[in-house]
Structure formats: C-alpha cells, structure tokens
Amino acid sequence: MRVILILVSLFLIGCSPTWKELPYEVYYIDGTKTLGYSLGEGAYIGRIDEPKYISSNAKYISVYACPENSCSYFYIDKVNDHKFAEHNEFVFGPYTKEQFSGLESKFGLPQLKEE
C-alpha cells in the first residue's frame, strides 16, 4: 500500500506546474512542458513550448525556451494578451541572445537568470 501511495504522490508532483503567475502557468500535456494562458479548470492556451527560464514584470514575460531542441529567447506582451489572442499576436521571438539583450534594454523586459 505504501508503494502505491508513493507512486501516486510522485505522479502528482511530476504533473504539477513549475512556474505560475496567473493567468500564466507552466503545464504538461503529452510529455511536453508548455507555458500557457490558463482559462481555469485545467484548460490552457499554449504560448511557448519547453520553457527553461522564465522571468516576469508588470508588462512582460521573458522566456528562454528550447522547442523542438532549438533554444532561443522569447517574450510575451502581458498587457495586450488575452484569452482570445492568437499565439503570434503577443508572443515574440525566437531571438538570439544578442538580439534579446537589445530588446531587454529597449522595452524593459525582465532579465532572465539561469537557475
């Protein structure tokens, strides 16, 4: 019985989000880790697949992500994002590190810190 409880606990922990700032949340679906816009009750609209580092301020979310094994930098315009938005309306990128550094200064994007 203990083994079953431990396995269930590990499963629940493994499925829990690793970053959350409502309405944004990291979730897993079919083994893919995604930063998405939460609609509540477990429903999401995906924004960026395979995020590695995430940082946020009042206006933007900065993300270093590796979708399809190609790592790049992205940012989300939180001020203008909404649940009916299309991905490409408020998600910008991919950018190289140099390009993203220029955008950090220009727009006041939150700086990413490698954990």
Protein backbone atom coordinates (compact mmCIF):
# COMPACT_ATOMS: atom_id res chain seq x y z
CA MET A 1 0.00 0.00 0.00
CA ARG A 2 2.86 2.39 0.81
CA VAL A 3 4.40 1.81 -2.60
CA ILE A 4 1.14 2.81 -4.29
CA LEU A 5 0.88 5.98 -2.20
CA ILE A 6 4.46 6.92 -3.01
CA LEU A 7 3.94 6.33 -6.73
CA VAL A 8 0.72 8.38 -6.75
CA SER A 9 2.48 11.20 -4.87
CA LEU A 10 5.38 11.21 -7.32
CA PHE A 11 2.96 11.25 -10.25
CA LEU A 12 1.08 14.25 -8.83
CA ILE A 13 4.29 16.13 -8.10
CA GLY A 14 5.59 15.36 -11.60
CA CYS A 15 2.44 16.79 -13.17
CA SER A 16 2.37 19.98 -11.14
CA PRO A 17 3.38 23.27 -12.74
CA THR A 18 6.87 24.57 -12.14
CA TRP A 19 6.07 28.26 -12.69
CA LYS A 20 2.85 30.13 -12.16
CA GLU A 21 1.76 33.76 -12.31
CA LEU A 22 -1.91 33.79 -13.13
CA PRO A 23 -3.20 33.68 -15.73
CA TYR A 24 0.13 32.22 -16.95
CA GLU A 25 1.27 28.79 -15.87
CA VAL A 26 3.64 26.03 -16.91
CA TYR A 27 1.78 22.79 -17.55
CA TYR A 28 2.48 19.40 -19.09
CA ILE A 29 0.50 17.71 -21.83
CA ASP A 30 1.58 14.57 -23.67
CA GLY A 31 5.05 14.92 -22.16
CA THR A 32 5.54 18.47 -23.44
CA LYS A 33 6.20 21.26 -20.96
CA THR A 34 4.41 24.44 -22.06
CA LEU A 35 3.98 27.97 -20.76
CA GLY A 36 0.35 28.81 -21.35
CA TYR A 37 -2.51 31.14 -20.61
CA SER A 38 -4.80 29.46 -18.08
CA LEU A 39 -8.52 29.52 -18.77
CA GLY A 40 -9.22 27.77 -15.47
CA GLU A 41 -10.34 24.24 -14.65
CA GLY A 42 -7.25 22.75 -16.28
CA ALA A 43 -7.75 24.40 -19.69
CA TYR A 44 -4.88 26.34 -21.28
CA ILE A 45 -3.93 28.18 -24.42
CA GLY A 46 -0.30 27.38 -25.20
CA ARG A 47 2.14 30.22 -25.60
CA ILE A 48 5.71 28.77 -25.59
CA ASP A 49 6.79 25.12 -25.58
CA GLU A 50 9.66 23.78 -23.48
CA PRO A 51 10.46 26.87 -21.37
CA LYS A 52 13.74 26.59 -19.44
CA TYR A 53 13.94 30.00 -17.73
CA ILE A 54 11.11 32.44 -17.10
CA SER A 55 11.12 35.93 -15.63
CA SER A 56 8.27 38.41 -15.35
CA ASN A 57 7.49 42.03 -14.60
CA ALA A 58 4.27 44.06 -14.81
CA LYS A 59 4.32 44.26 -18.63
CA TYR A 60 6.29 41.32 -19.99
CA ILE A 61 7.36 37.73 -19.52
CA SER A 62 10.84 36.83 -20.75
CA VAL A 63 11.41 33.19 -21.66
CA TYR A 64 14.39 31.12 -22.70
CA ALA A 65 12.92 28.02 -24.32
CA CYS A 66 14.00 25.03 -26.36
CA PRO A 67 11.05 23.96 -28.51
CA GLU A 68 11.98 21.19 -30.93
CA ASN A 69 15.53 21.18 -29.48
CA SER A 70 16.29 24.66 -30.81
CA CYS A 71 16.91 27.08 -27.94
CA SER A 72 16.01 30.76 -28.31
CA TYR A 73 14.68 33.76 -26.41
CA PHE A 74 11.05 34.93 -26.46
CA TYR A 75 8.88 37.47 -24.73
CA ILE A 76 5.17 37.80 -24.09
CA ASP A 77 3.37 41.15 -24.00
CA LYS A 78 1.17 40.59 -20.91
CA VAL A 79 -0.57 43.97 -21.17
CA ASN A 80 -2.17 43.17 -24.52
CA ASP A 81 -2.51 39.39 -24.18
CA HIS A 82 -5.94 37.89 -23.52
CA LYS A 83 -7.67 34.53 -23.68
CA PHE A 84 -8.90 35.07 -27.24
CA ALA A 85 -5.46 36.05 -28.55
CA GLU A 86 -3.63 34.09 -31.19
CA HIS A 87 -0.14 32.93 -30.27
CA ASN A 88 1.62 35.22 -32.75
CA GLU A 89 -0.21 38.38 -31.60
CA PHE A 90 1.54 38.65 -28.21
CA VAL A 91 4.41 36.14 -28.28
CA PHE A 92 7.55 37.49 -29.89
CA GLY A 93 10.61 35.52 -30.90
CA PRO A 94 12.64 33.50 -31.45
CA TYR A 95 15.63 35.76 -30.83
CA THR A 96 19.34 35.16 -30.37
CA LYS A 97 20.93 36.17 -27.07
CA GLU A 98 22.36 39.33 -28.66
CA GLN A 99 19.01 40.33 -30.20
CA PHE A 100 17.21 39.68 -26.93
CA SER A 101 19.72 41.74 -24.94
CA GLY A 102 18.90 44.75 -27.14
CA LEU A 103 15.17 44.20 -26.62
CA GLU A 104 15.65 43.95 -22.84
CA SER A 105 17.06 47.48 -22.85
CA LYS A 106 14.61 48.88 -25.41
CA PHE A 107 11.38 47.57 -23.84
CA GLY A 108 12.40 46.99 -20.23
CA LEU A 109 11.98 43.24 -20.47
CA PRO A 110 12.68 41.29 -17.29
CA GLN A 111 16.17 39.79 -17.25
CA LEU A 112 16.46 36.04 -17.30
CA LYS A 113 18.55 34.40 -14.62
CA GLU A 114 19.80 30.91 -15.23
CA GLU A 115 18.83 28.73 -12.30
